Amino acid sequence: MNMNLSLLSQSGPAQTTDYMIAGYAVIIGLMAVYLISIWLRKRSLMRQWEMLEAIQDKDK
Amino acid sequence: METKPKLLKYLDGLTLILFLIAIWMVLFYAPTEAVMGNVQRVFYFHVAAGWVGMLGFLVAAVVGVLYLRSGKRKYDIVGVAAVEVGLVFAFINIVSGSIWARPIWNTWWTWDPRLTTATVMELIYAAYLMLRQGIDDADRRARFGAVYVLLGFASVPLTFLSARLFRTIHPIVIGTNQSGSMGQFDMAPKMLQAFLFSLLTFTFIFVDILWHRVRLGLFAEKIEERKIKLGEEG
């Protein structure tokens, strides 16, 4: 593994905008996926709760 | 599920506002780094995600102690929630670091001490969630979980200190830096402000998501109790 030596010989900042976009897309994307997973699990639990309430009402 | 507390609603709103401001700060307020260019901006959320990951594992260790002392199941629920949130953010930390490394280190991945210890830490806590699934008895599962997170927490300071203790190419932006590191930079005042604001924002994100995840865990517990009750009645 070598450091990207072209970084040292360049005159201005390296053109790394694509990597920045990829980085932020991954960060925000993974956070969004996790939040959606919490929401889906909550929805599934709500359904289970409603089903249990329906069973209990039926038993009465 | 109980209705969302007012405080959590305010926290959701505040966290979203802070997150939008943090995005603006890291993308537009902080100056472009002279050598690395725009990819350096990944650093702000990369470090903040790592901080949240470690914070999650710290919370899990603390509630692990509380569970072992009291035996109250709510601590186990908080522990699982904290590990899960910690795992997600530790993973974000690793992946965003890899994306930064590609143009700077010329590789996506290297078995550097910091990267290795971070990966081991991630795997230890991923194993925690998997191993819990194999224990049916709830009390035994909670006791196992509490002991596991306490032992597993050793990986957290090791990961944090690895860049300082071992010969590494991973930069230490705060404090002294080793000569072998690649990608080191001096933070301009605006960079430091964006960095500290990102840390603050991600701490709010952690508290907010953890609260939601704990509520989910408590609700799941309530459903399990109701299932048992219905089973006994039936």
XYZ file of C-alpha atoms in Angstrom:
294
model
C 0.000 0.000 0.000
C 1.475 3.357 -1.039
C 0.289 6.816 -0.295
C -1.151 8.516 -3.332
C 2.056 10.404 -4.232
C 0.306 12.524 -6.846
C -1.269 14.415 -3.917
C 2.166 15.803 -3.024
C 3.090 17.041 -6.482
C -0.210 18.723 -7.370
C -0.541 22.520 -7.435
C -4.022 22.858 -5.883
C -6.349 20.644 -3.850
C -6.867 17.152 -5.278
C -10.030 16.550 -7.318
C -11.762 14.259 -4.849
C -15.335 15.578 -4.980
C -16.683 12.221 -6.255
C -15.344 10.476 -3.153
C -16.885 13.125 -0.919
C -20.276 12.623 -2.593
C -19.915 8.845 -2.257
C -18.951 9.227 1.407
C -21.944 11.389 2.293
C -24.311 9.222 0.214
C -23.193 6.176 2.205
C -23.377 7.968 5.584
C -26.865 9.404 5.007
C -28.037 6.271 3.158
C -27.059 3.897 5.986
C -28.663 6.161 8.575
C -31.860 6.257 6.495
C -31.872 2.456 6.113
C -31.564 2.038 9.880
C -34.353 4.523 10.597
C -36.594 2.755 8.068
C -35.794 -0.598 9.719
C -36.908 0.806 13.103
C -40.111 2.126 11.523
C -40.837 -1.235 9.811
C -40.284 -3.147 13.052
C -42.571 -0.729 14.868
C -45.268 -1.230 12.215
C -44.940 -5.001 12.498
C -45.252 -4.837 16.301
C -48.329 -2.589 16.016
C -49.976 -5.237 13.814
C -49.121 -7.949 16.331
C -50.577 -5.815 19.120
C -53.816 -5.266 17.188
C -54.039 -9.008 16.480
C -53.586 -9.826 20.166
C -56.278 -7.322 21.095
C -58.635 -8.893 18.535
C -57.970 -12.385 19.995
C -58.619 -11.094 23.504
C -61.881 -9.420 22.435
C -62.981 -12.636 20.725
C -62.289 -14.636 23.907
C -64.510 -12.299 25.926
C -47.475 1.445 21.815
C -47.658 4.407 24.128
C -47.988 7.803 22.452
C -44.730 9.560 21.709
C -43.660 11.823 24.615
C -43.670 15.538 23.876
C -39.988 15.757 24.733
C -39.165 13.103 22.118
C -41.158 15.036 19.514
C -39.133 18.178 20.291
C -35.929 16.139 20.234
C -36.816 14.739 16.788
C -37.327 18.277 15.461
C -34.225 19.711 17.094
C -32.082 16.807 15.881
C -33.288 17.244 12.317
C -32.508 20.984 12.418
C -29.050 20.336 13.887
C -28.395 17.684 11.231
C -29.302 20.072 8.395
C -27.069 22.790 9.878
C -24.232 20.259 10.281
C -24.548 19.258 6.613
C -24.388 22.905 5.599
C -21.340 23.485 7.825
C -19.329 20.513 6.554
C -20.177 21.119 2.890
C -20.142 24.917 2.651
C -18.901 26.567 5.852
C -15.691 24.590 6.387
C -12.914 25.478 3.902
C -11.576 22.988 1.384
C -8.457 21.222 2.643
C -5.389 22.337 0.648
C -4.019 18.896 -0.305
C -6.814 16.318 -0.040
C -9.548 18.468 -1.536
C -13.239 17.826 -0.894
C -12.882 14.234 0.307
C -11.482 15.611 3.582
C -15.051 16.770 4.360
C -15.969 13.119 4.959
C -13.803 13.365 8.085
C -16.412 15.400 10.024
C -19.169 12.770 9.922
C -16.654 9.890 9.864
C -15.274 10.828 13.286
C -18.723 11.776 14.623
C -20.090 8.359 13.577
C -17.142 6.664 15.305
C -17.875 8.696 18.444
C -21.538 7.599 18.412
C -20.500 3.970 17.886
C -18.237 4.059 20.930
C -20.848 5.997 22.926
C -23.383 3.253 22.174
C -20.997 0.576 23.418
C -20.240 2.647 26.534
C -23.956 3.005 27.320
C -24.387 -0.760 26.815
C -21.550 -1.442 29.294
C -23.027 0.951 31.878
C -26.532 -0.551 31.650
C -24.897 -4.001 31.719
C -23.534 -3.170 35.177
C -26.922 -1.781 36.211
C -28.631 -4.980 35.048
C -26.221 -7.225 36.948
C -26.799 -5.168 40.093
C -30.580 -4.885 39.866
C -31.791 -7.636 37.530
C -34.276 -5.197 35.961
C -35.136 -6.166 32.377
C -35.406 -2.565 31.204
C -31.599 -2.304 31.421
C -31.238 -5.271 29.089
C -33.590 -3.596 26.605
C -31.527 -0.381 26.739
C -28.332 -2.434 26.349
C -29.520 -4.170 23.171
C -30.736 -0.857 21.771
C -27.408 0.860 22.531
C -25.385 -1.936 20.928
C -27.566 -1.905 17.820
C -27.275 1.871 17.382
C -23.539 1.676 18.152
C -23.054 -1.039 15.549
C -24.784 0.957 12.814
C -22.664 4.057 13.471
C -19.421 2.095 13.884
C -20.176 0.534 10.487
C -20.791 3.995 8.986
C -17.444 5.036 10.474
C -15.604 2.119 8.849
C -17.232 2.477 5.418
C -16.821 6.269 5.242
C -13.189 5.871 6.318
C -12.631 3.408 3.513
C -14.061 5.862 0.974
C -11.740 8.591 2.304
C -8.769 6.202 2.179
C -9.145 5.379 -1.520
C -7.834 8.695 -2.925
C -5.551 9.433 0.057
C -3.935 6.065 0.807
C -4.451 4.733 -2.706
C -6.378 1.743 -1.359
C -9.860 1.005 -0.011
C -8.519 -1.034 2.881
C -5.330 -1.913 4.743
C -4.817 -3.956 7.921
C -3.537 -0.962 9.859
C -3.870 -1.256 13.707
C -6.699 1.313 13.870
C -8.687 -0.258 11.035
C -8.099 -3.748 12.422
C -9.154 -2.918 15.989
C -12.229 -1.040 14.699
C -13.230 -4.090 12.639
C -12.668 -6.451 15.585
C -14.794 -4.150 17.766
C -17.572 -4.199 15.155
C -17.454 -8.000 14.915
C -17.503 -8.426 18.716
C -20.729 -6.438 18.971
C -22.269 -8.046 15.867
C -21.611 -11.421 17.550
C -23.383 -10.129 20.669
C -26.630 -9.671 18.729
C -26.280 -13.060 17.020
C -25.405 -15.000 20.188
C -28.365 -13.520 22.062
C -30.687 -15.078 19.489
C -29.526 -18.520 20.576
C -30.666 -18.158 24.211
C -34.363 -18.774 24.828
C -34.579 -17.975 28.526
C -34.996 -14.191 28.841
C -33.192 -13.817 32.178
C -30.271 -15.971 31.078
C -30.090 -14.011 27.809
C -30.032 -10.708 29.682
C -27.356 -11.929 32.116
C -25.228 -13.238 29.254
C -25.692 -9.949 27.393
C -24.660 -7.874 30.396
C -21.464 -9.869 30.967
C -20.683 -9.929 27.235
C -20.937 -6.153 26.771
C -18.710 -5.610 29.795
C -16.005 -7.916 28.411
C -16.527 -6.636 24.859
C -16.060 -3.058 26.000
C -12.312 -3.720 26.270
C -12.263 -3.392 22.462
C -13.494 0.219 22.636
C -10.538 1.941 24.402
C -8.227 -0.367 22.467
C -9.679 0.930 19.198
C -9.525 4.546 20.363
C -5.925 4.257 21.575
C -4.645 2.005 18.762
C -3.639 4.962 16.588
C -1.671 6.361 19.540
C -0.166 3.133 20.869
C 0.881 1.391 17.656
C 2.748 2.361 14.539
C -0.042 3.393 12.215
C -0.771 5.340 9.064
C -4.136 6.484 10.448
C -4.012 10.238 11.171
C -4.648 11.598 14.663
C -6.244 14.939 13.987
C -6.615 15.905 17.634
C -3.379 15.944 19.618
C 0.023 14.769 18.490
C 0.458 12.919 15.245
C 2.882 10.187 14.291
C 5.265 10.843 11.439
C 4.117 7.745 9.542
C 0.482 8.851 9.285
C -0.937 9.677 5.874
C -3.712 12.221 5.473
C -2.830 14.395 8.452
C -3.994 18.000 8.262
C -4.093 21.021 10.534
C -7.600 22.179 11.322
C -8.423 25.771 10.460
C -10.798 27.475 12.974
C -13.812 26.955 10.675
C -12.885 23.291 10.264
C -12.701 22.899 14.037
C -16.115 24.556 14.430
C -17.665 22.240 11.807
C -16.030 19.261 13.501
C -17.255 20.136 17.006
C -20.731 20.938 15.687
C -20.823 17.533 13.930
C -19.869 15.814 17.183
C -22.649 17.662 19.017
C -25.189 16.868 16.278
C -24.332 13.174 16.215
C -24.645 13.046 20.014
C -28.202 14.379 19.629
C -28.827 11.862 16.834
C -27.619 9.095 19.146
C -29.901 10.108 22.021
C -32.868 10.517 19.669
C -32.440 7.188 17.853
C -31.632 5.354 21.098
C -34.828 6.655 22.663
C -36.878 5.436 19.665
C -35.115 2.060 19.721
C -35.653 1.631 23.474
C -39.371 2.396 23.030
C -39.459 -0.277 20.328
C -37.771 -2.770 22.681
C -40.192 -1.978 25.502
C -43.151 -2.409 23.147
C -41.826 -5.779 21.937
C -41.458 -6.843 25.578
C -45.056 -5.783 26.277
C -46.265 -7.874 23.330
C -44.317 -10.925 24.532
C -45.842 -10.567 28.001
C -49.305 -10.297 26.500
C -48.720 -13.400 24.357
C -47.695 -15.356 27.462
C -50.727 -14.064 29.357
C -53.065 -15.038 26.517
C -51.383 -18.449 26.321
C -51.966 -19.016 30.044
C -55.605 -17.902 29.794
C -56.199 -20.040 26.710
